[in-house]
PDB file of C-alpha atoms in Angstrom:
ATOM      1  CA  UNK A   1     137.909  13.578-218.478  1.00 46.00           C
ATOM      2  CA  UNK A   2     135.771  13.162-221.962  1.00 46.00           C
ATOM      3  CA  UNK A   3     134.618   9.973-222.240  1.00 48.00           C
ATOM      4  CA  UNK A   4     132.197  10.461-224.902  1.00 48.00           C
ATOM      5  CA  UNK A   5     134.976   9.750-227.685  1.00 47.00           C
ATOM      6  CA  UNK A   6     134.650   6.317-226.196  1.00 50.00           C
ATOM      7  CA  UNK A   7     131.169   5.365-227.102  1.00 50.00           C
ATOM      8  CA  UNK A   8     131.354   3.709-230.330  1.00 55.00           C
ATOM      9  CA  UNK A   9     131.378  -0.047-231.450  1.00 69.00           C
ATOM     10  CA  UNK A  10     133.301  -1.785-228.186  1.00 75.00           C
ATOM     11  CA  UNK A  11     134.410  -5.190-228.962  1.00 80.00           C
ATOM     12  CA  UNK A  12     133.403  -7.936-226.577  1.00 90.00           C
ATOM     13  CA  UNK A  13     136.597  -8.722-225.216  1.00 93.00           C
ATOM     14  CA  UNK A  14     137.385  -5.299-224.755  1.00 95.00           C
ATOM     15  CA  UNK A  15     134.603  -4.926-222.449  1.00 95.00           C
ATOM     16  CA  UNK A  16     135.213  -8.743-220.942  1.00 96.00           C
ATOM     17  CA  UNK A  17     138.865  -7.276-219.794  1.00 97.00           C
ATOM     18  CA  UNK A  18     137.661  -4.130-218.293  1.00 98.00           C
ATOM     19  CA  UNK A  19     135.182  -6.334-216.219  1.00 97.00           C
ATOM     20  CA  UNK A  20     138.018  -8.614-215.334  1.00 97.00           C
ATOM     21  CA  UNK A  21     140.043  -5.637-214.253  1.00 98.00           C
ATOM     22  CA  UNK A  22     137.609  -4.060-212.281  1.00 98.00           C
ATOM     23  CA  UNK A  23     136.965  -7.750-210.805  1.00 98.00           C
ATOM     24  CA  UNK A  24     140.267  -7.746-209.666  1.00 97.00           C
ATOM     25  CA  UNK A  25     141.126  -4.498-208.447  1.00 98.00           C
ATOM     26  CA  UNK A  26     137.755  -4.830-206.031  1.00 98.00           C
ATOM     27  CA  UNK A  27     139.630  -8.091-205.002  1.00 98.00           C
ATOM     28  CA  UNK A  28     142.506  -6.343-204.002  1.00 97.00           C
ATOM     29  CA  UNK A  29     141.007  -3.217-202.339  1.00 98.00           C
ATOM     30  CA  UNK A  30     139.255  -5.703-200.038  1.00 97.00           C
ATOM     31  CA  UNK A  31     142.165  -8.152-199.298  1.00 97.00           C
ATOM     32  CA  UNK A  32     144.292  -5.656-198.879  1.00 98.00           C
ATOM     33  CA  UNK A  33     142.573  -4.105-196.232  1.00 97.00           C
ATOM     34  CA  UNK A  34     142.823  -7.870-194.474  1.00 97.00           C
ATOM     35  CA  UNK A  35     145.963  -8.002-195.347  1.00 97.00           C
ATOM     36  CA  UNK A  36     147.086  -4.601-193.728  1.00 97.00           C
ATOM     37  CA  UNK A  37     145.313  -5.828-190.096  1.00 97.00           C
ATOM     38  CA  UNK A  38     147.709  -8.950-190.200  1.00 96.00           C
ATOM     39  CA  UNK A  39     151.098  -6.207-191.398  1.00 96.00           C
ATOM     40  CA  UNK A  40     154.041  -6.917-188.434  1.00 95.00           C
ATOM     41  CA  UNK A  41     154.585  -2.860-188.023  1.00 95.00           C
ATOM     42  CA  UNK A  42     152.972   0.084-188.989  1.00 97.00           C
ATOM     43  CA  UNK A  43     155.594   1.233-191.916  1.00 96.00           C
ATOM     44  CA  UNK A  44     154.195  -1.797-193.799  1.00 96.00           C
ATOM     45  CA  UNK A  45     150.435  -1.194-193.161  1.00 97.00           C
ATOM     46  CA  UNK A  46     150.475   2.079-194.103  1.00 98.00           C
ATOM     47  CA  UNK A  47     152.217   1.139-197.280  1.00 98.00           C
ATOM     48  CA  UNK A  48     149.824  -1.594-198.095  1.00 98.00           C
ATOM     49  CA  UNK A  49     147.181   0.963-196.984  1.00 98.00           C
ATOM     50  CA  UNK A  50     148.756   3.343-199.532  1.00 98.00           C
ATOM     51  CA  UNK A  51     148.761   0.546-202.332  1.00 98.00           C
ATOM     52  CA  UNK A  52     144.943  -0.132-201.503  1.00 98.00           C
ATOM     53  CA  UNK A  53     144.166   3.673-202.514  1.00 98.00           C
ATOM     54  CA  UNK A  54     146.095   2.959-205.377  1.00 98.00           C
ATOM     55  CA  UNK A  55     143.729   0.449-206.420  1.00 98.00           C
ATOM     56  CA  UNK A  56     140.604   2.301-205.250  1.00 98.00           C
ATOM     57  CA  UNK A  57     141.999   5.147-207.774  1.00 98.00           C
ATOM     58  CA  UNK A  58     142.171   2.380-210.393  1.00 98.00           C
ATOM     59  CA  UNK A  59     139.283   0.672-209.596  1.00 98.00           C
ATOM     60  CA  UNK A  60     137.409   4.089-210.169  1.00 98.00           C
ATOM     61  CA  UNK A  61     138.992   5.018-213.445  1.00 98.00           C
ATOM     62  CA  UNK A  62     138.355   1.754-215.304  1.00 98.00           C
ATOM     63  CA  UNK A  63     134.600   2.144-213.515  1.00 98.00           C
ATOM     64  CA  UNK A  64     134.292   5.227-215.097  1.00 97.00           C
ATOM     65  CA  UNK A  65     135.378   3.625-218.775  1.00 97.00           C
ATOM     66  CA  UNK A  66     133.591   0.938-218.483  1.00 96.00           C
ATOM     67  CA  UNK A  67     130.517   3.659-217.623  1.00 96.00           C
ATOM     68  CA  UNK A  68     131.378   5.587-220.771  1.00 94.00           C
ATOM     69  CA  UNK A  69     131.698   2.546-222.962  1.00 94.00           C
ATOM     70  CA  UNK A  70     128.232   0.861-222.057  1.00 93.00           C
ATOM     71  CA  UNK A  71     126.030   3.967-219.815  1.00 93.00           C
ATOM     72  CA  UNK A  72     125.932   1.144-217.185  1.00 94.00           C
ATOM     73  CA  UNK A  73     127.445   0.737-213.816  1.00 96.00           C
ATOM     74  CA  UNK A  74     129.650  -2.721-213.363  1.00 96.00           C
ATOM     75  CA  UNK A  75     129.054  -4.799-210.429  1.00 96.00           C
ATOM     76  CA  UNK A  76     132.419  -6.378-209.157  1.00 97.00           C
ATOM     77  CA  UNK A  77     132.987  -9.522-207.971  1.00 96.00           C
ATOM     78  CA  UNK A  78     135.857 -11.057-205.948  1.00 95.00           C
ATOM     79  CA  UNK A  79     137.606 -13.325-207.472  1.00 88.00           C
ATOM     80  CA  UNK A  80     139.290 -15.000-204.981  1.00 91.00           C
ATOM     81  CA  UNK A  81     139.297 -15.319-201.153  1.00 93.00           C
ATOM     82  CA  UNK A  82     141.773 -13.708-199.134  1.00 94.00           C
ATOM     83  CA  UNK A  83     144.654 -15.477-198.062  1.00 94.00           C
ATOM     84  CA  UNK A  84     144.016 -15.812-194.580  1.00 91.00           C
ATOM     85  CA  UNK A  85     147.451 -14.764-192.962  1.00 94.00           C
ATOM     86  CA  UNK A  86     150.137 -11.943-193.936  1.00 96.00           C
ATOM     87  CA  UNK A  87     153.114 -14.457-195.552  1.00 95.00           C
ATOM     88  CA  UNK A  88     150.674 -16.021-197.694  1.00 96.00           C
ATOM     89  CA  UNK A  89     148.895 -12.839-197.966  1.00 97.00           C
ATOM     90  CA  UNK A  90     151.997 -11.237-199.166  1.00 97.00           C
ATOM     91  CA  UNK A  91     152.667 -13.888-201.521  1.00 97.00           C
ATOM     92  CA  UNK A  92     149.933 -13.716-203.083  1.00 96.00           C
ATOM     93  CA  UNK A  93     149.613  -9.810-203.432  1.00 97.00           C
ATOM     94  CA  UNK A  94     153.047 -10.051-205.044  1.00 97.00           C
ATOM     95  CA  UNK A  95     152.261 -12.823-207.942  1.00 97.00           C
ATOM     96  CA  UNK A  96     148.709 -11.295-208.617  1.00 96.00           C
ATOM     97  CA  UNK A  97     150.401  -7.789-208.887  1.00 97.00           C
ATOM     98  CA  UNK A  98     152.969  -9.257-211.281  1.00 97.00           C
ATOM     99  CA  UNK A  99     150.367 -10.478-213.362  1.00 97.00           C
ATOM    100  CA  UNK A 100     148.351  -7.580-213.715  1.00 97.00           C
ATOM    101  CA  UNK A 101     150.841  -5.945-215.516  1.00 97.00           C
ATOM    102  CA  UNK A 102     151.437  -8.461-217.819  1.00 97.00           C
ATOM    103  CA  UNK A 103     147.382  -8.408-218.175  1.00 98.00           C
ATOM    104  CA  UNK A 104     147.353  -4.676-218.222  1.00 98.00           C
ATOM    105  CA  UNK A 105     149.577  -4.380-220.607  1.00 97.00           C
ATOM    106  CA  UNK A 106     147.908  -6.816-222.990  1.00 97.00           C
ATOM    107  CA  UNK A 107     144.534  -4.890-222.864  1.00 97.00           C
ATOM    108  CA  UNK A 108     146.742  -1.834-223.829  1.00 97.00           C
ATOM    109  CA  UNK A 109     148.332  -3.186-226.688  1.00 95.00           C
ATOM    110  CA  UNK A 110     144.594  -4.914-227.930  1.00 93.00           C
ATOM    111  CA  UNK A 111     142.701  -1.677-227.186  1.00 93.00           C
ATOM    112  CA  UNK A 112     142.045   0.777-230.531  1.00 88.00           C
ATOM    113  CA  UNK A 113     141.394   3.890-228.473  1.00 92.00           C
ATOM    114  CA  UNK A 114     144.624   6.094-227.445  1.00 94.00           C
ATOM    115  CA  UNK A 115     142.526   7.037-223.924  1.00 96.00           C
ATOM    116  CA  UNK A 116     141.959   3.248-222.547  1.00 96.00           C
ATOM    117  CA  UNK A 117     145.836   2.523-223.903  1.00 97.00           C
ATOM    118  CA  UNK A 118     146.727   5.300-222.257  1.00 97.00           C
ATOM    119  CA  UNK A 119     145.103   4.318-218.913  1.00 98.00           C
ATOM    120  CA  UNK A 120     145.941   0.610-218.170  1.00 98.00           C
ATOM    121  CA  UNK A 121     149.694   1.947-219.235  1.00 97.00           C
ATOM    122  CA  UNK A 122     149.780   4.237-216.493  1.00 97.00           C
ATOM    123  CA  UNK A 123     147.881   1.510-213.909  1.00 98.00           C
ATOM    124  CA  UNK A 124     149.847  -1.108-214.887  1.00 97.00           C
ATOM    125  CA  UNK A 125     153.126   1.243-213.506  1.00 97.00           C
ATOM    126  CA  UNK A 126     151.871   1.449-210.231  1.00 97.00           C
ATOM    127  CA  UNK A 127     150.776  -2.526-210.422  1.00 98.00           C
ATOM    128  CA  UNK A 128     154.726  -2.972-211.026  1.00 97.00           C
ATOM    129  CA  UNK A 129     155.755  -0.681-208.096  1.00 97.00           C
ATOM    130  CA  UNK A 130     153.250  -2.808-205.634  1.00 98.00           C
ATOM    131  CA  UNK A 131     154.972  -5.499-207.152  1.00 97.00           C
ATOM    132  CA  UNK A 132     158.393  -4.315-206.064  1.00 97.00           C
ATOM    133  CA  UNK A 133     157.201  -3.206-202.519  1.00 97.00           C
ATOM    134  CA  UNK A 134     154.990  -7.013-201.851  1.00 97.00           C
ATOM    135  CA  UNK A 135     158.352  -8.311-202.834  1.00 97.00           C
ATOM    136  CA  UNK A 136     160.649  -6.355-200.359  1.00 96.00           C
ATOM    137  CA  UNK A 137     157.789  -7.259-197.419  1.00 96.00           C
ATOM    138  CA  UNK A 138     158.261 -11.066-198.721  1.00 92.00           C
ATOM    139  CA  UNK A 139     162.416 -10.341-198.314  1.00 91.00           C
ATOM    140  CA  UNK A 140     161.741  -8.388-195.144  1.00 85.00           C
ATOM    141  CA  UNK A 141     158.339  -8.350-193.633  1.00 62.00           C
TER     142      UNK A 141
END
């Protein structure tokens, strides 16, 4: 990927919702990995496991733009604490996927560069398909 088309006057808020996002997809990498030790069977820990390397893949591609955009590394922060058992868990995985998209898709519409558009499009897909699967495990978990 060139990122060197990015480097030019970043607004504030730009940056502020690329921190945010990488705030947030740490979050979930690390409760989801709680979460997938408390899953009732193993088809639904591997597929939370699968939806936490989603978010690792994210969490690296908006690390790398937010590298490109200021030639500094962001430290991530959680966010929130972990629910501490899988129906709460899953509850929460579902709403905070939900509104990632809707966040995602702000940041896309606000952003002037086609590249970071491009990318919180594309993440904000997969946000909706965890969406649909922490859904299903809330129906059927």
């Amino acid at each position: 990927m060139n990122y060197n088309s990015l480097q030019q006057q970043v607004p504030n808020k730009l940056l502020a919702d690329i921190a945010k996002a990488l705030d947030g997809e740490f979050t979930a990498i690390q409760c989801y990995e709680v979460l997938s030790k408390q899953a009732p069977n193993k088809d639904i820990r591997d597929r939370i496991l699968e939806i936490r390397s989603d978010e690792m893949r994210h969490y690296q591609i908006f690390s790398q733009i937010y590298f490109s955009l200021t030639g500094t590394q962001y430290t991530p922060k959680m966010n929130v604490n972990c629910p501490t058992n899988y129906r709460s868990g899953i509850l929460h995985a579902f709403k905070d996927e939900q509104e990632t998209v809707d966040f995602y898709h702000s940041v896309a519409r606000e952003a002037n560069n086609s590249f970071i558009q491009q990318q919180f499009m594309q993440v904000s897909f997969d946000e909706q398909n965890h969406a649909v699967w922490f859904l299903y495990f809330m129906n059927n978990g």
